[in-house]
Coordinates of C-alpha atoms (C1' of nucleotides) in Angstrom, one line a residue:
Chain T
M157 CA -22.5 -182.7 35.7
V158 CA -24.0 -179.6 34.2
M159 CA -22.1 -177.2 32.1
G160 CA -23.6 -173.8 32.8
R161 CA -23.8 -170.8 30.6
P162 CA -21.0 -170.8 28.0
R163 CA -18.6 -167.9 27.8
S164 CA -19.7 -165.5 25.1
F165 CA -16.4 -163.9 24.2
D166 CA -13.3 -165.4 22.6
M167 CA -10.5 -165.6 25.3
D168 CA -7.7 -165.4 22.8
K169 CA -9.1 -162.4 21.0
A170 CA -9.7 -160.7 24.3
L171 CA -6.2 -161.5 25.5
D172 CA -4.8 -160.1 22.3
E173 CA -6.6 -156.9 23.0
A174 CA -5.5 -156.8 26.6
M175 CA -1.9 -157.4 25.5
E176 CA -2.1 -154.4 23.2
V177 CA -3.4 -152.2 26.0
F178 CA -0.7 -153.3 28.5
W179 CA 1.9 -152.9 25.7
R180 CA 0.9 -149.4 24.9
H181 CA 0.2 -148.1 28.4
G182 CA 2.1 -150.3 30.8
Y183 CA 0.6 -152.2 33.7
D184 CA -0.2 -149.2 35.9
G185 CA -1.2 -147.0 32.9
A186 CA -3.7 -149.6 31.7
S187 CA -6.9 -149.0 33.5
L188 CA -9.7 -151.5 33.9
A189 CA -11.9 -149.1 31.8
M190 CA -9.4 -149.3 28.9
L191 CA -9.0 -153.0 29.2
T192 CA -12.7 -153.9 29.4
K193 CA -13.5 -151.6 26.5
A194 CA -10.7 -153.0 24.3
M195 CA -11.7 -156.6 25.2
G196 CA -15.3 -155.9 24.6
I197 CA -16.4 -157.3 28.0
K198 CA -17.5 -156.0 31.3
A199 CA -15.5 -156.1 34.5
P200 CA -17.2 -159.1 36.2
S201 CA -16.5 -161.2 33.1
L202 CA -12.9 -160.2 33.2
Y203 CA -12.6 -161.1 36.9
A204 CA -14.4 -164.4 36.5
A205 CA -12.0 -165.3 33.7
F206 CA -8.7 -164.0 35.0
G207 CA -9.1 -163.3 38.7
S208 CA -7.5 -159.9 38.8
K209 CA -5.8 -157.3 36.8
E210 CA -2.5 -159.0 37.6
G211 CA -3.9 -162.3 36.5
L212 CA -4.9 -160.8 33.2
L213 CA -1.4 -159.4 32.7
K214 CA 0.1 -162.9 33.4
A215 CA -2.3 -164.5 30.9
A216 CA -1.4 -161.9 28.3
L217 CA 2.3 -162.4 29.0
D218 CA 1.8 -166.2 28.6
R219 CA 0.3 -165.5 25.2
Y220 CA 3.1 -163.1 24.4
A221 CA 5.6 -165.8 25.3
L222 CA 3.8 -168.2 22.9
R223 CA 4.4 -165.8 20.1
R224 CA 8.0 -165.3 21.0
S225 CA 8.8 -169.0 21.4
E226 CA 8.2 -169.4 17.6
H227 CA 10.7 -166.6 16.9
M228 CA 13.2 -168.1 19.4
R229 CA 12.9 -171.5 17.9
Y230 CA 14.0 -170.1 14.5
V231 CA 16.7 -167.9 16.2
L232 CA 18.3 -170.8 18.1
A233 CA 18.3 -173.0 15.1
G234 CA 20.9 -170.8 13.5
P235 CA 23.8 -173.0 12.2
T236 CA 26.5 -171.0 14.1
A237 CA 26.5 -168.9 17.3
R238 CA 27.1 -165.8 15.1
D239 CA 24.1 -166.7 13.0
V240 CA 22.1 -167.1 16.2
A241 CA 23.1 -163.6 17.3
E242 CA 22.4 -162.2 13.9
R243 CA 19.0 -163.8 13.7
F244 CA 18.2 -162.7 17.3
L245 CA 18.9 -159.0 16.7
S246 CA 17.4 -158.9 13.2
S247 CA 14.2 -160.5 14.3
I248 CA 13.9 -158.0 17.1
A249 CA 14.5 -155.1 14.7
E250 CA 11.5 -156.4 12.8
S251 CA 9.2 -157.4 15.6
H252 CA 9.7 -154.2 17.6
T253 CA 8.7 -152.1 14.7
D254 CA 5.9 -154.3 13.4
P255 CA 3.0 -151.9 12.7
A256 CA 0.6 -154.7 13.8
N257 CA 1.7 -154.1 17.4
P258 CA 2.6 -151.2 19.6
P259 CA 6.3 -150.3 19.1
G260 CA 8.9 -151.9 21.4
C261 CA 8.7 -154.9 23.6
L262 CA 5.8 -155.7 26.0
L263 CA 8.3 -157.1 28.5
V264 CA 10.0 -153.7 28.6
Q265 CA 6.9 -151.4 28.0
G266 CA 4.9 -153.4 30.5
G267 CA 6.5 -151.7 33.4
L268 CA 10.1 -151.2 34.7
A269 CA 8.7 -149.2 37.6
C270 CA 5.3 -149.4 39.2
G271 CA 3.3 -147.7 41.8
A272 CA 2.2 -149.0 45.3
G273 CA 0.5 -152.3 45.1
S274 CA 2.2 -153.3 41.8
E275 CA 5.7 -153.8 43.1
N276 CA 5.9 -157.3 41.8
I277 CA 5.1 -156.6 38.2
P278 CA 8.6 -155.4 37.3
F279 CA 9.9 -158.7 38.7
E280 CA 7.5 -160.7 36.7
L281 CA 8.5 -158.9 33.5
A282 CA 12.2 -159.2 34.4
S283 CA 12.0 -162.9 34.9
R284 CA 10.4 -163.4 31.6
R285 CA 13.1 -161.3 29.9
A286 CA 15.7 -163.5 31.7
Q287 CA 14.3 -166.6 30.1
T288 CA 15.3 -165.4 26.6
E289 CA 18.8 -164.6 27.9
T290 CA 19.1 -168.1 29.4
E291 CA 18.1 -169.6 26.1
L292 CA 20.9 -167.7 24.3
L293 CA 23.4 -168.6 27.0
E294 CA 22.7 -172.3 26.7
R295 CA 23.0 -172.1 22.9
F296 CA 26.3 -170.3 23.2
A297 CA 27.7 -172.6 25.8
Q298 CA 26.9 -175.5 23.4
A299 CA 28.6 -173.6 20.6
K300 CA 31.7 -173.1 22.7
A301 CA 31.7 -176.8 23.6
D302 CA 31.4 -177.7 19.9
G303 CA 34.3 -175.4 19.0
D304 CA 32.0 -173.1 17.1
L305 CA 32.9 -170.3 19.5
P306 CA 36.5 -169.8 20.4
D307 CA 37.8 -171.2 23.7
D308 CA 38.3 -167.7 25.2
S309 CA 34.8 -166.6 24.5
E310 CA 32.3 -165.9 27.3
P311 CA 28.8 -167.3 26.7
V312 CA 27.4 -165.6 29.8
A313 CA 28.7 -162.2 28.7
L314 CA 27.7 -162.6 25.1
A315 CA 24.1 -163.7 26.0
R316 CA 23.9 -160.8 28.5
F317 CA 25.2 -158.4 25.9
L318 CA 22.6 -159.4 23.3
S319 CA 19.8 -159.4 25.9
T320 CA 20.8 -155.9 26.9
V321 CA 20.9 -154.6 23.3
A322 CA 17.5 -156.2 22.8
S323 CA 16.1 -154.3 25.8
G324 CA 17.7 -151.1 24.5
M325 CA 16.2 -151.6 21.1
G326 CA 12.8 -152.0 22.9
V327 CA 13.4 -148.6 24.5
I328 CA 14.3 -146.7 21.4
A329 CA 11.6 -148.4 19.4
S330 CA 9.0 -147.3 21.8
S331 CA 10.4 -143.8 21.4
G332 CA 9.7 -143.9 17.7
A333 CA 13.0 -145.3 16.3
T334 CA 12.5 -146.6 12.7
R335 CA 13.0 -150.1 11.6
G336 CA 16.0 -148.9 9.7
A337 CA 17.5 -147.5 12.8
L338 CA 17.0 -150.7 14.7
R339 CA 18.6 -152.7 11.8
E340 CA 21.6 -150.4 12.0
V341 CA 21.9 -151.0 15.7
A342 CA 21.7 -154.7 15.1
R343 CA 24.4 -154.6 12.5
V344 CA 26.7 -152.5 14.7
S345 CA 26.1 -154.7 17.7
L346 CA 27.1 -157.8 15.7
G347 CA 30.5 -156.3 15.5
A348 CA 31.0 -157.1 19.1
F349 CA 30.4 -160.8 18.5
P350 CA 33.2 -163.2 17.8
G351 CA 33.4 -164.8 14.4
K352 CA 34.1 -163.8 10.8
A353 CA 34.0 -160.0 10.3
Chain Z
M909 CA 8.1 -104.1 46.6
V910 CA 7.5 -106.5 49.4
M911 CA 8.9 -110.0 49.4
G912 CA 6.2 -112.0 51.3
R913 CA 6.7 -115.1 53.4
P914 CA 9.9 -116.9 52.4
R915 CA 9.8 -120.6 51.3
S916 CA 10.4 -122.8 54.3
F917 CA 11.8 -125.8 52.4
D918 CA 14.9 -126.3 50.4
M919 CA 13.9 -126.6 46.7
D920 CA 16.9 -128.6 45.7
K921 CA 16.6 -131.0 48.5
A922 CA 12.9 -131.4 47.8
L923 CA 13.7 -132.0 44.1
D924 CA 16.2 -134.6 44.9
E925 CA 13.6 -136.5 46.9
A926 CA 11.0 -136.1 44.1
M927 CA 13.6 -137.3 41.7
E928 CA 14.1 -140.5 43.7
V929 CA 10.4 -141.2 43.8
F930 CA 9.9 -140.7 40.1
W931 CA 13.0 -142.8 39.6
R932 CA 11.8 -145.7 41.6
H933 CA 8.1 -145.7 40.7
G934 CA 7.9 -144.0 37.4
Y935 CA 5.7 -141.0 36.6
D936 CA 2.3 -142.7 36.9
G937 CA 3.4 -144.8 39.8
A938 CA 4.6 -141.8 41.8
S939 CA 1.5 -140.6 43.6
L940 CA 1.1 -137.1 45.1
A941 CA 1.0 -138.7 48.5
M942 CA 4.4 -140.4 48.0
L943 CA 5.9 -137.2 46.6
T944 CA 4.7 -134.9 49.2
K945 CA 5.8 -137.3 52.0
A946 CA 9.2 -137.7 50.5
M947 CA 9.6 -134.0 49.9
G948 CA 8.4 -133.1 53.4
I949 CA 5.9 -130.6 52.1
K950 CA 2.1 -130.5 51.6
A951 CA 0.3 -130.5 48.3
P952 CA -0.4 -126.8 48.1
S953 CA 3.3 -125.9 48.5
L954 CA 4.2 -128.4 45.8
Y955 CA 1.7 -126.8 43.4
A956 CA 2.7 -123.3 44.3
A957 CA 6.3 -124.2 43.5
F958 CA 6.0 -126.4 40.5
G959 CA 2.5 -125.9 39.1
S960 CA 1.6 -129.5 38.6
K961 CA 2.8 -133.0 38.9
E962 CA 4.2 -132.8 35.4
G963 CA 5.9 -129.5 36.2
L964 CA 7.5 -131.2 39.2
L965 CA 8.8 -134.0 36.9
K966 CA 10.3 -131.5 34.5
A967 CA 12.0 -129.7 37.3
A968 CA 13.4 -133.0 38.6
L969 CA 14.5 -133.9 35.1
D970 CA 16.3 -130.6 34.8
R971 CA 18.1 -131.4 38.0
Y972 CA 18.9 -134.8 36.7
A973 CA 20.3 -133.3 33.6
L974 CA 22.5 -131.1 35.7
R975 CA 24.1 -134.1 37.3
R976 CA 24.6 -135.9 34.0
S977 CA 26.1 -132.9 32.3
E978 CA 29.1 -133.2 34.6
H979 CA 29.5 -136.9 33.6
M980 CA 29.1 -136.0 30.0
R981 CA 31.7 -133.3 30.1
Y982 CA 34.2 -135.8 31.4
V983 CA 33.0 -138.5 28.8
L984 CA 33.3 -136.2 25.8
A985 CA 36.7 -135.0 26.9
G986 CA 38.1 -138.4 26.1
P987 CA 41.2 -138.0 23.9
T988 CA 39.9 -140.4 21.2
A989 CA 36.5 -141.5 20.1
R990 CA 37.1 -144.9 21.4
D991 CA 38.0 -143.4 24.8
V992 CA 34.8 -141.5 24.7
A993 CA 32.9 -144.7 24.1
E994 CA 34.7 -146.5 26.8
R995 CA 34.2 -143.6 29.3
F996 CA 30.5 -143.4 28.3
L997 CA 29.7 -147.0 28.9
S998 CA 31.9 -147.3 32.0
S999 CA 30.4 -144.3 33.7
I1000 CA 26.9 -145.7 33.0
A1001 CA 27.8 -149.0 34.6
E1002 CA 28.8 -147.1 37.7
S1003 CA 26.0 -144.6 37.9
H1004 CA 23.3 -147.1 37.1
T1005 CA 24.4 -149.2 40.1
D1006 CA 25.2 -146.4 42.5
P1007 CA 23.6 -147.4 45.8
A1008 CA 22.9 -143.7 46.5
N1009 CA 20.2 -143.8 43.8
P1010 CA 17.5 -146.2 42.6
P1011 CA 19.0 -148.6 40.1
G1012 CA 18.9 -147.8 36.4
C1013 CA 18.3 -144.5 34.7
L1014 CA 15.6 -142.0 35.5
L1015 CA 15.0 -141.3 31.9
V1016 CA 14.2 -144.9 31.3
Q1017 CA 12.5 -145.7 34.6
G1018 CA 10.5 -142.5 34.5
G1019 CA 8.0 -144.0 32.1
L1020 CA 8.2 -145.6 28.6
A1021 CA 4.5 -146.1 28.7
C1022 CA 1.9 -144.0 30.6
G1023 CA -1.7 -143.9 31.3
A1024 CA -4.4 -141.6 30.0
G1025 CA -3.6 -138.0 30.7
S1026 CA 0.2 -138.6 30.8
E1027 CA 0.8 -139.4 27.1
N1028 CA 3.4 -136.7 26.7
I1029 CA 5.7 -137.9 29.5
P1030 CA 7.3 -140.6 27.4
F1031 CA 8.0 -138.0 24.8
E1032 CA 9.6 -135.7 27.3
L1033 CA 11.9 -138.5 28.5
A1034 CA 12.7 -139.6 25.0
S1035 CA 13.8 -136.2 24.0
R1036 CA 16.1 -135.9 27.0
R1037 CA 17.6 -139.3 26.1
A1038 CA 18.1 -138.1 22.6
Q1039 CA 20.2 -135.2 23.8
T1040 CA 22.9 -137.5 25.1
E1041 CA 22.9 -139.3 21.8
T1042 CA 23.3 -136.1 19.9
E1043 CA 26.3 -135.1 22.0
L1044 CA 28.0 -138.4 21.2
L1045 CA 27.1 -138.0 17.6
E1046 CA 28.7 -134.6 17.4
R1047 CA 31.8 -135.8 19.2
F1048 CA 32.2 -138.8 16.8
A1049 CA 31.6 -136.6 13.7
Q1050 CA 34.4 -134.4 14.9
A1051 CA 36.6 -137.5 15.5
K1052 CA 35.9 -138.6 11.9
A1053 CA 36.7 -135.3 10.5
D1054 CA 39.9 -135.3 12.5
G1055 CA 40.9 -138.7 11.2
D1056 CA 40.6 -140.2 14.7
L1057 CA 37.8 -142.4 13.4
P1058 CA 38.2 -144.2 10.0
D1059 CA 36.7 -142.7 6.9
D1060 CA 34.2 -145.6 6.6
S1061 CA 32.9 -145.2 10.1
E1062 CA 29.3 -144.1 10.8
P1063 CA 29.0 -141.5 13.6
V1064 CA 25.2 -141.7 13.6
A1065 CA 25.2 -145.4 13.8
L1066 CA 27.9 -145.5 16.5
A1067 CA 26.1 -142.9 18.6
R1068 CA 22.8 -144.7 18.3
F1069 CA 24.4 -148.0 19.2
L1070 CA 26.0 -146.6 22.4
S1071 CA 22.8 -144.8 23.3
T1072 CA 20.8 -148.1 22.8
V1073 CA 23.2 -150.1 24.9
A1074 CA 23.0 -147.4 27.6
S1075 CA 19.2 -147.7 27.6
G1076 CA 19.5 -151.5 27.8
M1077 CA 21.9 -151.2 30.7
G1078 CA 19.2 -149.1 32.4
V1079 CA 16.7 -151.8 31.9
I1080 CA 18.8 -154.6 33.3
A1081 CA 20.1 -152.5 36.1
S1082 CA 16.6 -151.8 37.3
S1083 CA 16.0 -155.5 37.2
G1084 CA 18.8 -156.0 39.7
A1085 CA 21.9 -156.6 37.4
T1086 CA 25.1 -156.1 39.4
R1087 CA 27.7 -153.5 38.7
G1088 CA 30.0 -156.3 37.5
A1089 CA 27.4 -157.4 35.0
L1090 CA 27.1 -153.9 33.7
R1091 CA 30.8 -153.6 33.4
E1092 CA 30.9 -156.8 31.4
V1093 CA 28.3 -155.5 29.0
A1094 CA 30.3 -152.3 28.6
R1095 CA 33.4 -154.3 27.8
V1096 CA 31.7 -156.5 25.3
S1097 CA 29.9 -153.6 23.7
L1098 CA 33.2 -151.8 23.1
G1099 CA 34.1 -154.7 20.8
A1100 CA 31.7 -153.2 18.3
F1101 CA 33.6 -149.9 18.3
P1102 CA 36.3 -149.2 15.7
G1103 CA 39.8 -148.7 17.0
K1104 CA 42.5 -150.8 18.6
A1105 CA 41.4 -154.2 19.8
Chain L
dC998 C1' -40.2 -178.5 30.7
dA999 C1' -37.6 -177.9 35.0
dA1000 C1' -33.3 -178.2 37.6
dC1001 C1' -28.8 -176.7 37.7
dT1002 C1' -24.6 -174.2 36.7
dT1003 C1' -22.1 -170.6 35.0
dT1004 C1' -21.7 -166.1 32.7
dT1005 C1' -23.5 -161.8 32.0
dA1006 C1' -24.9 -156.9 33.1
dT1007 C1' -26.2 -153.2 36.4
dA1008 C1' -24.7 -150.8 39.9
dA1009 C1' -22.2 -149.7 43.5
dC1010 C1' -18.2 -150.2 47.0
dG1011 C1' -14.3 -147.9 49.7
dA1012 C1' -10.0 -146.2 48.8
dG1013 C1' -7.1 -143.2 46.5
dT1014 C1' -6.2 -139.9 42.4
dG1015 C1' -4.4 -135.1 41.1
dG1016 C1' -5.6 -130.7 42.3
dT1017 C1' -7.6 -126.5 44.9
dA1018 C1' -10.4 -122.9 48.2
dG1019 C1' -10.0 -120.4 52.3
dA1020 C1' -8.0 -119.2 56.2
dT1021 C1' -3.8 -118.6 58.8
dA1022 C1' 1.2 -117.8 59.5
dA1023 C1' 5.6 -115.7 58.5
dG1024 C1' 8.3 -113.0 56.8
dT1025 C1' 9.8 -107.9 54.3
dC1026 C1' 9.3 -103.0 53.5
dT1027 C1' 7.5 -98.3 54.6
Chain N
dA443 C1' 4.2 -100.9 64.5
dG444 C1' 1.3 -101.8 60.5
dA445 C1' 0.6 -102.8 55.6
dC446 C1' 1.5 -106.0 52.2
dT447 C1' 2.9 -110.3 49.9
dT448 C1' 3.6 -114.9 49.7
dA449 C1' 3.8 -119.6 51.8
dT450 C1' 1.7 -123.1 54.5
dC451 C1' -2.0 -125.7 56.5
dT452 C1' -6.6 -128.0 56.9
dA453 C1' -10.1 -129.7 54.6
dC454 C1' -12.2 -130.9 50.6
dC455 C1' -13.4 -131.2 45.6
dA456 C1' -14.9 -134.3 41.6
dC457 C1' -13.2 -138.1 39.7
dT458 C1' -11.1 -142.6 38.7
dC459 C1' -9.1 -146.7 40.5
dG460 C1' -9.5 -152.0 41.1
dT461 C1' -13.0 -154.9 42.7
dT462 C1' -17.4 -157.1 43.9
dA463 C1' -22.5 -158.1 45.5
dT464 C1' -26.7 -159.0 43.3
dA465 C1' -29.7 -160.6 40.2
dA466 C1' -31.0 -161.7 35.5
dA467 C1' -29.8 -164.4 31.3
dA468 C1' -28.2 -168.4 28.7
dG469 C1' -27.0 -172.4 28.1
dT470 C1' -26.6 -178.0 29.3
dT471 C1' -28.5 -182.1 31.4
dG472 C1' -32.1 -185.0 33.7

DNA sequence: CAACTTTTATAACGAGTGGTAGATAAGTCT
DNA sequence: AGACTTATCTACCACTCGTTATAAAAGTTG
């Protein structure tokens, strides 16, 4: 079996560039012209590699998830539920204002609302956001079973609360909120979490 | 002076329809075709009345602000700062899941990220969101001065926290979160607020 | 080298974008 | 009624959108 002409661009580098464009402009706002220019390839190469604009987004989201899974591993490894919450919000304050990336969260910036023909993108993003919430939920349910969280605590509500605050932080970060402001939100939010003051 | 042919459509009705389209599809995702169809007018009438697509958005945002100002008057009239916070979050849980409107908040759904040529829309939305935060801030600063809030409380941080939670609720509402879920988030969030348990 | 497979670049596709002339219709005021 | 002003309609503008046909280029394998 013959191999054919090898790909002349680095897929991961190209995906990082595409991720940045989607992050900054959203799915609808990211045009093929922007994407191909940022990725340094022409449209046919893009379509050969990713199938469609939506396919490219999903590949970029997969790569984004890869980054986040490292964060989440650290977050979930917190010794107590409260530590997990603290790590979760703090790491978001940092990552959402990391000057190496566009401000905010790709899963929020990517598109809450889309035009005709892109109706499923918001669902795609929402399902990826839900995954993080589920991870928190499972961690808190375990903490409750272990007696780390009080018996009257509500893991579902706590996970949803943290996930909601995280989305909110994504919104204000994209509007220019500083890292200090996000840290403050994280600190105040933690006041709603059971455990030592 | 002569008056000319009178406008044959109801501006407020048309703006309500435009608002709904922007709300559901975002600024970039709302095409002129969608807008004119929903408003029941043709493009030249739209441009004569609003100048541009962006002008139409601003007019719709003004009308949206009008609605919200009624809510905020009630919210800010709460007897204590904690009541204000409770009213704020509760009213958002209701309004963001009002079946009469698209889910979520127009100021979030409208566009956190936009394409080329619409770069100022996110700023426009952010500045309107900031207004609500400022109103809360002023109310809490007053509460602190009155001794309603403790001396060590931070009105800026509290207002920002509530505003962030509100944005987060907008995000999860647009992803299909139920009214019950939003109420739960509101209830948990209130735990971060100083005052009686 | 020659056969084969895949990627690349050029160029274009039809559809849809926001926006606008130009003509016509519908009112008001003298 | 007739002059005047403004709104509405039809048709269209140049442009961009996501996507793709075609053919040349660049490798690997026999």
